Short mmCIF file of C-alpha atoms in Angstrom, two decimals:
data_model
loop_
_atom_site.label_atom_id
_atom_site.label_comp_id
_atom_site.label_asym_id
_atom_site.label_seq_id
_atom_site.Cartn_x
_atom_site.Cartn_y
_atom_site.Cartn_z
CA MET N 1 105.93 113.62 87.58
CA LEU N 2 105.57 114.81 91.18
CA LEU N 3 102.71 117.07 90.10
CA THR N 4 100.96 114.10 88.47
CA LEU N 5 101.33 112.06 91.66
CA LEU N 6 100.03 114.91 93.79
CA GLN N 7 97.10 115.40 91.44
CA ASP N 8 96.32 111.67 91.56
CA GLY N 9 96.43 111.65 95.36
CA PHE N 10 94.34 114.82 95.62
CA PHE N 11 91.52 113.55 93.37
CA ALA N 12 91.59 110.12 95.03
CA SER N 13 91.17 111.72 98.45
CA ILE N 14 88.22 113.84 97.26
CA ALA N 15 86.63 110.72 95.74
CA ALA N 16 87.13 108.76 98.98
CA VAL N 17 85.62 111.48 101.15
CA GLY N 18 82.69 112.04 98.77
CA PHE N 19 81.81 108.37 98.32
CA GLY N 20 82.41 107.83 102.04
CA SER N 21 79.91 110.58 102.86
CA ILE N 22 77.16 108.45 101.25
CA SER N 23 77.93 105.87 103.96
CA ASN N 24 77.90 108.64 106.60
CA VAL N 25 81.59 108.67 107.43
CA PRO N 26 81.93 111.18 110.32
CA LYS N 27 83.35 114.58 109.44
CA ARG N 28 86.21 114.24 111.94
CA ILE N 29 87.78 111.34 109.98
CA PHE N 30 87.40 112.91 106.50
CA ALA N 31 91.07 113.92 106.57
CA GLY N 32 92.14 110.41 107.60
CA CYS N 33 90.10 108.74 104.85
CA GLY N 34 91.45 111.21 102.30
CA LEU N 35 95.04 110.64 103.39
CA VAL N 36 94.79 106.84 103.35
CA ALA N 37 93.01 106.92 99.95
CA ALA N 38 95.68 109.21 98.50
CA ILE N 39 98.48 106.91 99.72
CA GLY N 40 96.72 103.83 98.28
CA HIS N 41 95.91 105.38 94.92
CA VAL N 42 99.36 106.91 94.46
CA THR N 43 100.92 103.52 95.29
CA ARG N 44 98.81 101.86 92.61
CA PHE N 45 99.53 104.67 90.13
CA VAL N 46 103.29 104.37 90.66
CA LEU N 47 103.23 100.57 90.37
CA MET N 48 101.16 100.65 87.18
CA ASN N 49 102.79 103.56 85.40
CA LEU N 50 106.39 103.44 86.58
CA CYS N 51 106.95 99.79 87.45
CA GLY N 52 104.73 98.25 84.76
CA PHE N 53 102.56 96.22 87.15
CA HIS N 54 99.17 94.95 86.00
CA ILE N 55 96.20 96.60 87.73
CA ILE N 56 95.42 93.37 89.64
CA TRP N 57 98.84 93.12 91.35
CA ALA N 58 99.06 96.87 91.79
CA SER N 59 95.68 96.76 93.57
CA LEU N 60 96.94 94.05 95.91
CA VAL N 61 99.99 96.09 96.94
CA ALA N 62 97.85 99.25 97.23
CA GLY N 63 95.43 97.26 99.43
CA PHE N 64 98.30 96.28 101.73
CA SER N 65 99.45 99.89 101.96
CA ILE N 66 95.90 101.11 102.73
CA GLY N 67 95.57 98.43 105.42
CA MET N 68 98.90 99.32 107.00
CA PHE N 69 98.24 103.04 107.07
CA ALA N 70 94.70 102.48 108.39
CA VAL N 71 96.17 100.42 111.24
CA LEU N 72 98.86 103.04 111.93
CA LEU N 73 96.49 106.01 111.79
CA ARG N 74 93.51 104.51 113.65
CA LYS N 75 94.73 105.88 116.98
CA VAL N 76 95.21 109.37 115.56
CA TRP N 77 91.56 109.53 114.47
CA LYS N 78 90.27 107.18 117.22
CA CYS N 79 88.21 104.89 115.01
CA PRO N 80 88.28 101.25 113.83
CA CYS N 81 90.65 100.49 110.94
CA GLU N 82 87.72 99.52 108.69
CA SER N 83 86.24 103.03 108.92
CA LEU N 84 89.43 104.50 107.50
CA ALA N 85 90.27 101.73 105.05
CA PHE N 86 86.92 100.90 103.40
CA PRO N 87 86.07 104.43 102.18
CA ALA N 88 89.69 104.69 100.98
CA LEU N 89 89.15 101.60 98.81
CA LEU N 90 86.17 103.13 96.97
CA PRO N 91 88.17 105.26 94.47
CA MET N 92 90.22 102.16 93.64
CA ILE N 93 87.23 100.17 92.39
CA PRO N 94 88.05 99.70 88.69
CA GLY N 95 84.91 101.39 87.39
CA MET N 96 86.01 101.54 83.75
CA TYR N 97 86.41 97.76 83.65
CA ALA N 98 82.94 97.35 85.14
CA TYR N 99 81.53 99.79 82.58
CA ARG N 100 83.21 97.96 79.68
CA SER N 101 81.83 94.65 80.99
CA VAL N 102 78.27 96.00 80.87
CA GLN N 103 78.92 97.63 77.50
CA SER N 104 80.17 94.38 75.93
CA LEU N 105 77.34 92.40 77.50
CA ILE N 106 74.81 94.73 75.84
CA LEU N 107 76.57 94.22 72.52
CA CYS N 108 76.49 90.42 72.98
CA PHE N 109 72.70 90.51 73.01
CA LYS N 110 72.51 92.83 70.01
CA THR N 111 74.98 91.18 67.68
CA PRO N 112 73.65 88.90 64.89
CA SER N 113 76.86 86.99 64.04
CA ASP N 114 78.64 84.26 66.04
CA GLY N 115 82.10 85.69 65.42
CA LEU N 116 81.21 89.08 66.84
CA PHE N 117 79.38 87.41 69.75
CA ASP N 118 82.57 85.52 70.65
CA HIS N 119 84.55 88.75 70.39
CA TYR N 120 82.22 90.63 72.75
CA ILE N 121 82.01 87.70 75.17
CA HIS N 122 85.81 87.72 75.24
CA ILE N 123 85.82 91.46 76.04
CA PHE N 124 83.14 90.88 78.69
CA PHE N 125 85.02 88.11 80.48
CA TYR N 126 88.34 89.90 80.30
CA ASN N 127 86.96 93.12 81.82
CA PHE N 128 84.79 91.30 84.36
CA MET N 129 87.68 89.12 85.56
CA VAL N 130 90.08 92.06 85.85
CA CYS N 131 87.44 94.05 87.76
CA PHE N 132 86.59 91.15 90.06
CA LEU N 133 90.19 90.14 90.77
CA ALA N 134 91.33 93.72 91.34
CA ILE N 135 88.57 94.23 93.94
CA LEU N 136 89.18 90.81 95.51
CA LEU N 137 92.91 91.32 95.89
CA MET N 138 92.74 94.89 97.17
CA VAL N 139 90.19 93.83 99.81
CA PHE N 140 92.40 90.84 100.61
CA GLY N 141 95.34 93.19 101.13
CA VAL N 142 93.38 95.41 103.51
CA THR N 143 91.65 92.57 105.39
CA PHE N 144 94.87 90.61 105.82
CA VAL N 145 96.62 93.50 107.56
CA ILE N 146 93.57 94.41 109.68
CA HIS N 147 93.04 90.76 110.64
CA LEU N 148 96.66 90.41 111.81
CA GLN N 149 96.42 93.60 113.86
CA LYS N 150 93.08 92.59 115.42
CA LYS N 151 94.31 89.13 116.33
CA ARG N 152 97.37 90.58 118.01
CA SER N 153 95.50 93.31 119.85
CA PHE N 154 92.75 90.89 120.97
CA GLU N 155 95.37 88.44 122.31
CA ILE N 156 97.10 91.20 124.26
CA LYS N 157 93.81 92.46 125.74
CA TRP N 158 92.65 88.94 126.53
CA ASN N 159 95.91 88.13 128.33
CA ARG N 160 95.69 91.34 130.35
CA PHE N 161 92.08 90.58 131.25
CA PHE N 162 92.95 86.98 132.18
CA HIS N 163 95.90 87.94 134.42
CA LYS N 164 93.85 90.68 136.11
CA GLY N 165 91.14 88.11 136.78
CA VAL N 166 93.62 85.66 138.35
CA MET Q 1 89.67 95.40 71.66
CA GLY Q 2 87.73 98.62 72.13
CA ILE Q 3 84.09 99.56 71.80
CA ASP Q 4 83.11 102.93 70.36
CA ILE Q 5 79.96 104.99 70.03
CA ASP Q 6 78.06 105.82 66.86
CA ILE Q 7 77.70 109.63 67.14
CA THR Q 8 75.26 109.89 64.20
CA SER Q 9 72.76 107.69 66.06
CA VAL Q 10 72.82 110.08 69.04
CA SER Q 11 72.13 113.16 66.95
CA SER Q 12 69.26 111.38 65.15
CA GLY Q 13 67.48 110.72 68.47
CA ASN Q 14 65.74 112.94 70.99
CA ALA Q 15 68.70 113.18 73.35
CA THR Q 16 68.59 116.99 73.61
CA VAL Q 17 64.90 116.95 74.57
CA LEU Q 18 65.50 114.14 77.06
CA ILE Q 19 68.35 115.99 78.77
CA GLY Q 20 65.98 118.96 79.13
CA VAL Q 21 63.23 116.68 80.51
CA CYS Q 22 65.64 115.27 83.12
CA PHE Q 23 66.52 118.76 84.33
CA VAL Q 24 62.83 119.72 84.47
CA ILE Q 25 62.01 116.62 86.57
CA VAL Q 26 64.81 117.38 89.03
CA LEU Q 27 63.75 121.06 89.19
CA PHE Q 28 60.15 120.01 89.85
CA LEU Q 29 61.29 117.74 92.69
CA ILE Q 30 63.38 120.53 94.23
CA VAL Q 31 60.34 122.87 94.16
CA TYR Q 32 58.07 120.12 95.49
CA GLU Q 33 60.42 119.25 98.33
CA THR Q 34 61.00 122.89 99.24
CA PHE Q 35 57.38 124.05 99.34
CA PHE Q 36 55.04 121.09 99.63
CA THR Q 37 56.51 118.58 102.06
CA LYS Q 38 56.53 118.54 105.85
CA LYS Q 39 59.41 117.15 107.86
CA GLY Q 40 58.64 113.85 109.60
CA LYS Q 41 58.83 113.42 113.33
CA GLY Q 42 61.45 111.14 114.88
CA THR Q 43 60.35 108.03 116.69
CA ASN Q 44 60.78 107.88 120.44
CA ALA Q 45 63.34 105.38 121.61
CA SER Q 46 62.15 102.78 124.05
CA SER Q 47 63.75 102.97 127.50
CA LEU Q 48 65.15 100.07 129.47
CA SER Q 49 62.33 100.41 132.02
CA GLU Q 50 59.81 99.58 129.25
CA ILE Q 51 61.69 96.40 128.49
CA LEU Q 52 61.95 95.61 132.20
CA GLU Q 53 58.17 95.78 132.42
CA GLN Q 54 57.86 93.21 129.67
CA GLN Q 55 60.32 90.73 131.12
CA GLU Q 56 61.71 90.51 134.63
CA ASN Q 57 64.56 88.10 134.00
CA PRO Q 58 67.74 90.27 133.95
CA ASP Q 59 69.75 87.79 131.87
CA PHE Q 60 67.06 87.80 129.20
CA ILE Q 61 67.10 91.60 129.12
CA ILE Q 62 70.88 91.62 128.70
CA CYS Q 63 70.63 89.07 125.86
CA LYS Q 64 67.91 91.16 124.21
CA MET Q 65 70.09 94.30 124.48
CA ILE Q 66 73.11 92.55 123.00
CA ALA Q 67 70.99 91.12 120.15
CA GLU Q 68 69.57 94.58 119.43
CA PHE Q 69 73.08 96.03 119.53
CA ALA Q 70 74.38 93.38 117.10
CA ALA Q 71 71.41 93.86 114.74
CA THR Q 72 72.00 97.64 114.71
CA LEU Q 73 75.68 97.12 113.87
CA ALA Q 74 74.78 94.70 111.06
CA ALA Q 75 72.13 97.10 109.69
CA CYS Q 76 74.71 99.91 109.54
CA GLY Q 77 76.98 97.80 107.32
CA ALA Q 78 79.53 96.51 109.83
CA THR Q 79 81.47 93.41 108.88
CA SER Q 80 80.66 90.14 110.69
CA MET Q 81 84.01 90.34 112.50
CA GLN Q 82 83.12 93.73 113.94
CA VAL Q 83 79.74 92.39 115.13
CA LEU Q 84 81.35 89.30 116.68
CA SER Q 85 84.09 91.22 118.49
CA SER Q 86 81.61 93.76 119.93
CA VAL Q 87 79.30 90.97 121.11
CA ALA Q 88 82.29 89.19 122.69
CA TYR Q 89 83.19 92.33 124.68
CA LEU Q 90 79.62 92.88 125.88
CA SER Q 91 78.78 89.28 126.73
CA THR Q 92 82.02 88.82 128.71
CA HIS Q 93 81.35 92.03 130.60
CA PHE Q 94 77.72 91.21 131.44
CA GLY Q 95 78.59 87.67 132.53
CA ILE Q 96 76.89 85.55 129.88
CA HIS Q 97 78.27 83.19 127.25
CA ALA Q 98 76.81 84.37 123.96
CA GLU Q 99 77.27 83.16 120.39
CA VAL Q 100 75.89 85.25 117.56
CA THR Q 101 75.02 84.12 114.02
CA GLY Q 102 74.46 86.65 111.27
CA LEU Q 103 71.60 85.70 108.94
CA PRO Q 104 70.58 87.79 105.91
CA GLN Q 105 67.54 89.34 107.63
CA HIS Q 106 68.10 88.46 111.29
CA ILE Q 107 70.67 88.16 114.05
CA LEU Q 108 70.43 84.91 115.98
CA LEU Q 109 71.83 85.10 119.51
CA CYS Q 110 72.24 81.96 121.61
CA ALA Q 111 73.31 82.56 125.20
CA VAL Q 112 73.89 80.64 128.42
CA ASP Q 113 73.96 82.30 131.85
CA ASP Q 114 77.07 82.21 134.07
CA LYS Q 115 75.81 79.24 136.13
CA ARG Q 116 75.02 77.36 132.91
CA GLN Q 117 71.47 76.69 134.06
CA LYS Q 118 69.39 78.67 131.55
CA THR Q 119 69.76 79.14 127.83
CA TYR Q 120 68.29 81.94 125.74
CA THR Q 121 67.75 82.16 121.99
CA ILE Q 122 66.83 85.52 120.51
CA ASN Q 123 66.02 86.17 116.88
CA GLN Q 124 66.44 89.90 116.28
CA LYS Q 125 65.27 91.43 112.99
CA ILE Q 126 67.82 93.58 111.16
CA LYS Q 127 66.02 96.82 110.32
CA GLU Q 128 66.43 98.41 106.88
CA ASN Q 129 69.01 101.14 107.35
CA PRO Q 130 71.36 103.03 105.04
CA LEU Q 131 75.08 102.43 105.58
CA ASP Q 132 76.30 104.40 108.58
CA PHE Q 133 80.01 104.40 109.47
CA ASP Q 134 79.53 107.03 112.15
CA ARG Q 135 77.18 104.76 114.05
CA ILE Q 136 79.52 101.77 113.62
CA ILE Q 137 82.39 103.78 115.14
CA LEU Q 138 80.24 104.99 118.04
CA LEU Q 139 78.87 101.49 118.74
CA ASN Q 140 82.37 99.98 118.66
CA HIS Q 141 83.54 102.62 121.12
CA LEU Q 142 80.55 101.92 123.34
CA ALA Q 143 81.28 98.18 123.43
CA LYS Q 144 84.88 98.81 124.52
CA GLU Q 145 83.91 101.62 126.89
CA THR Q 146 81.35 99.38 128.59
CA VAL Q 147 84.18 97.00 129.54
CA THR Q 148 86.76 99.62 130.51
CA GLU Q 149 84.36 101.91 132.42
CA ASN Q 150 82.40 98.98 133.90
CA TYR Q 151 78.96 100.24 132.79
CA SER Q 152 75.80 98.76 134.22
CA PRO Q 153 73.15 97.49 131.73
CA GLU Q 154 71.06 100.64 132.37
CA ILE Q 155 73.91 103.04 131.55
CA PHE Q 156 74.88 100.93 128.53
CA TYR Q 157 71.33 100.98 127.16
CA GLU Q 158 70.97 104.71 127.76
CA LYS Q 159 74.19 105.41 125.84
CA PHE Q 160 73.09 102.99 123.10
CA GLN Q 161 69.82 104.90 122.64
CA LYS Q 162 71.74 108.20 122.50
CA ILE Q 163 73.86 106.80 119.65
CA LEU Q 164 70.72 105.78 117.76
CA ALA Q 165 69.49 109.37 117.99
CA VAL Q 166 72.66 110.87 116.43
CA LYS Q 167 71.82 112.56 113.13
CA ARG Q 168 73.44 111.75 109.79
CA LEU Q 169 75.48 114.25 107.74
CA PRO Q 170 73.33 117.02 106.17
CA PRO Q 171 71.81 115.61 102.92
CA ASN Q 172 72.82 118.61 100.83
CA LEU Q 173 76.43 118.35 102.00
CA VAL Q 174 76.41 114.67 100.97
CA LEU Q 175 74.98 115.67 97.58
CA VAL Q 176 77.76 118.20 96.96
CA LEU Q 177 80.50 115.84 98.20
CA THR Q 178 79.22 112.97 96.06
CA SER Q 179 79.12 115.16 92.94
CA LEU Q 180 82.68 116.34 93.61
CA ALA Q 181 83.77 112.75 94.29
CA ASN Q 182 82.37 111.45 91.02
CA ALA Q 183 83.90 114.38 89.12
CA SER Q 184 87.25 113.51 90.74
CA PHE Q 185 86.72 109.90 89.76
CA CYS Q 186 86.25 111.09 86.17
CA ARG Q 187 89.57 112.95 86.43
CA LEU Q 188 91.28 109.80 87.73
CA PHE Q 189 90.18 108.06 84.50
CA ASN Q 190 91.85 110.89 82.50
CA GLY Q 191 88.64 112.82 81.84
CA ASP Q 192 88.98 116.54 80.96
CA PHE Q 193 87.40 119.41 82.91
CA ILE Q 194 84.29 119.58 80.68
CA SER Q 195 83.69 115.87 81.29
CA MET Q 196 84.16 116.49 85.01
CA ALA Q 197 81.47 119.19 84.91
CA ILE Q 198 79.09 116.86 83.01
CA VAL Q 199 79.72 114.07 85.53
CA ALA Q 200 79.19 116.40 88.51
CA THR Q 201 75.86 117.58 87.04
CA ALA Q 202 74.72 114.05 86.17
CA THR Q 203 75.64 112.83 89.65
CA ALA Q 204 73.91 115.72 91.43
CA CYS Q 205 70.69 115.19 89.42
CA GLY Q 206 70.67 111.39 89.78
CA PHE Q 207 71.59 111.41 93.46
CA TYR Q 208 68.97 114.05 94.28
CA LEU Q 209 66.32 112.15 92.31
CA ARG Q 210 67.03 108.88 94.14
CA ARG Q 211 67.10 110.56 97.53
CA THR Q 212 63.80 112.38 96.96
CA LEU Q 213 62.01 109.41 95.41
CA CYS Q 214 63.10 107.07 98.22
CA SER Q 215 62.66 109.40 101.19
CA ARG Q 216 59.70 111.60 100.20
CA PHE Q 217 57.75 109.30 97.87
CA LYS Q 218 58.77 106.09 99.73
CA LEU Q 219 59.80 104.42 96.47
CA ASP Q 220 61.75 101.17 96.69
CA PHE Q 221 65.52 101.82 96.83
CA ARG Q 222 66.12 99.53 93.85
CA MET Q 223 63.58 101.35 91.72
CA GLY Q 224 65.14 104.63 92.83
CA THR Q 225 68.53 103.33 91.65
CA ILE Q 226 67.09 102.47 88.21
CA PHE Q 227 65.61 105.98 87.81
CA ALA Q 228 68.79 107.65 89.08
CA ALA Q 229 70.95 105.61 86.67
CA THR Q 230 68.65 106.50 83.76
CA VAL Q 231 68.76 110.24 84.51
CA SER Q 232 72.53 110.20 85.10
CA THR Q 233 73.10 108.30 81.83
CA VAL Q 234 70.93 110.69 79.82
CA ILE Q 235 72.77 113.71 81.25
CA GLY Q 236 76.09 111.85 80.92
CA THR Q 237 75.60 111.63 77.14
CA SER Q 238 75.78 115.46 76.91
CA GLY Q 239 79.38 115.22 75.75
CA TYR Q 240 78.26 113.25 72.67
CA VAL Q 241 75.00 115.13 72.09
CA PHE Q 242 76.46 118.65 72.20
CA GLN Q 243 79.90 117.46 71.03
CA ILE Q 244 81.74 119.15 73.89
CA GLY Q 245 84.91 118.01 75.62
CA GLU Q 246 87.64 115.65 74.50
CA THR Q 247 86.57 112.65 76.58
CA PRO Q 248 82.77 112.16 76.30
CA ASN Q 249 83.23 108.39 76.73
CA VAL Q 250 84.80 108.89 80.17
CA ALA Q 251 81.97 111.27 81.13
CA LEU Q 252 79.35 108.71 80.12
CA ALA Q 253 81.12 105.83 81.87
CA THR Q 254 81.74 107.74 85.09
CA SER Q 255 78.31 109.39 85.37
CA ILE Q 256 76.75 106.28 86.97
CA LEU Q 257 79.68 105.03 89.03
CA TYR Q 258 78.49 106.77 92.22
CA LEU Q 259 75.69 104.17 92.27
CA VAL Q 260 78.10 101.21 92.42
CA PRO Q 261 77.55 99.63 95.86
CA GLY Q 262 81.22 99.51 96.83
CA ILE Q 263 80.81 98.95 100.58
CA PRO Q 264 78.55 95.83 100.28
CA TYR Q 265 81.05 94.28 97.86
CA ILE Q 266 84.00 95.12 100.13
CA ASN Q 267 82.11 93.78 103.18
CA SER Q 268 81.22 90.65 101.21
CA LEU Q 269 84.84 89.92 100.35
CA SER Q 270 85.96 90.81 103.87
CA ASN Q 271 83.43 88.28 105.24
CA LEU Q 272 84.63 85.70 102.71
CA LEU Q 273 88.24 86.11 103.80
CA ASN Q 274 87.21 85.82 107.47
CA GLY Q 275 85.23 82.63 106.82
CA MET Q 276 81.76 84.18 107.33
CA PHE Q 277 80.25 82.66 104.21
CA LEU Q 278 76.62 83.43 104.96
CA GLY Q 279 77.42 87.10 105.51
CA CYS Q 280 79.51 87.03 102.34
CA ILE Q 281 76.67 85.68 100.19
CA SER Q 282 74.11 88.03 101.72
CA GLN Q 283 76.26 91.14 101.18
CA PHE Q 284 77.25 90.02 97.70
CA PHE Q 285 73.65 89.65 96.59
CA LYS Q 286 72.74 93.01 98.12
CA GLY Q 287 75.46 94.56 95.98
CA ALA Q 288 74.67 92.47 92.91
CA ILE Q 289 70.98 93.48 92.92
CA LEU Q 290 71.90 97.16 93.04
CA THR Q 291 74.47 96.63 90.26
CA ILE Q 292 71.81 94.97 88.10
CA CYS Q 293 69.47 97.91 88.80
CA LEU Q 294 72.08 100.47 87.80
CA SER Q 295 72.97 98.49 84.66
CA LEU Q 296 69.27 98.37 83.79
CA GLY Q 297 68.97 102.14 84.28
CA PHE Q 298 72.08 102.62 82.16
CA CYS Q 299 70.59 100.50 79.33
CA VAL Q 300 67.28 102.40 79.51
CA GLY Q 301 69.22 105.67 79.30
CA LEU Q 302 71.11 104.45 76.22
CA VAL Q 303 67.90 103.27 74.54
CA LEU Q 304 66.15 106.58 75.25
CA THR Q 305 69.02 108.66 73.85
CA ASN Q 306 69.35 106.31 70.86
CA LEU Q 307 73.04 105.81 71.57
CA HIS Q 308 74.60 102.79 69.86
CA PHE Q 309 77.88 101.06 70.59
CA PHE Q 310 79.81 99.35 67.81
#
């Protein structure tokens, strides 16, 4: 089991670094992105496979964990939380659900009978909704944590600035 | 509730020839790029003195700099919150009261000077720019550093221009990393090692094709995405065509996933949760258009290889 978890984390970190490189993530934070992505993906894997969570709720919890670790590790790599967290979210995008949505949509247009059309529309909406909600909730998890941290840090800095001014 | 693939339809088509054609096209582009193209020259950055010549009002120059700074951040793919917080740092430091509004193509900056006598409105165009996290990090640092180190507008602008001149990661390194990333993605969906190899090849070919078409031949990015998705889909069907590997369906599904515009979607939802609805809609449509393009390329690839779902 431990080997499976390690493998999951390892491939998730490679995926995060690789997809992040398209968005020109600097080389010095590759390790940070990989680490945060591995933590997030392993969290989701454990929740889905060991605790029986649905992918949507597992994504939410994984989003929270990515957000928290991005906030904790931002000072180690000296970068904004978003730069660590957003590339780490990329391997968690439920690509297979998106693929099945497109696949069923193609079949909707090709099918001659109403019954089959309803069946494929059902598959389309199911996959599309799971994909959409999983992305929405994992981004919510990350943004919520980052927003709380930013609000707190901005208040502290603002108070310091204000008192210095007085 | 599954959908499967009719293997007989694949073998009755010209999939083998098409896979060969895709490789030939990519090979031709590699040869063309290596031997027949010249590297373009970089544009010279404008200095602050040039701007000073155009306008002598210092407050206007500061507003113009902040608007340019905000537009650069937005062009690199920063969230609206990041743009707003950086503008807040800079405007407080330079002694103006500025409010910034992010529009789909422009940044609108409305500012009042410290004595509240003059108001300035600047509409700064957001230049087309690929996503750039490195630049976002550097610009965020610069905004904070300007406050902590008490930079003058001249020093700030000089440092800003230096950041704009920083080069991106080497393109071939990005190509290799993206191929490895997509192969890893295939593994995460329980694909076997043969499927991973197919996905890595499909990604490398598609990514290289899009990069060359868009940078060397100045093709529209959306058109480039359609061509890349088509080539990646055709190569991604190798598992079915040559009947290799245990998970050809995973290989086919994953071969185009590197084209999914993840960052615009994430930014869109981040803007939504922060109440920046205009930014949310703009980013969402950016992502949606690219998703439509990749779906179109995927469909074209399926039609060309005569691959039928049932």
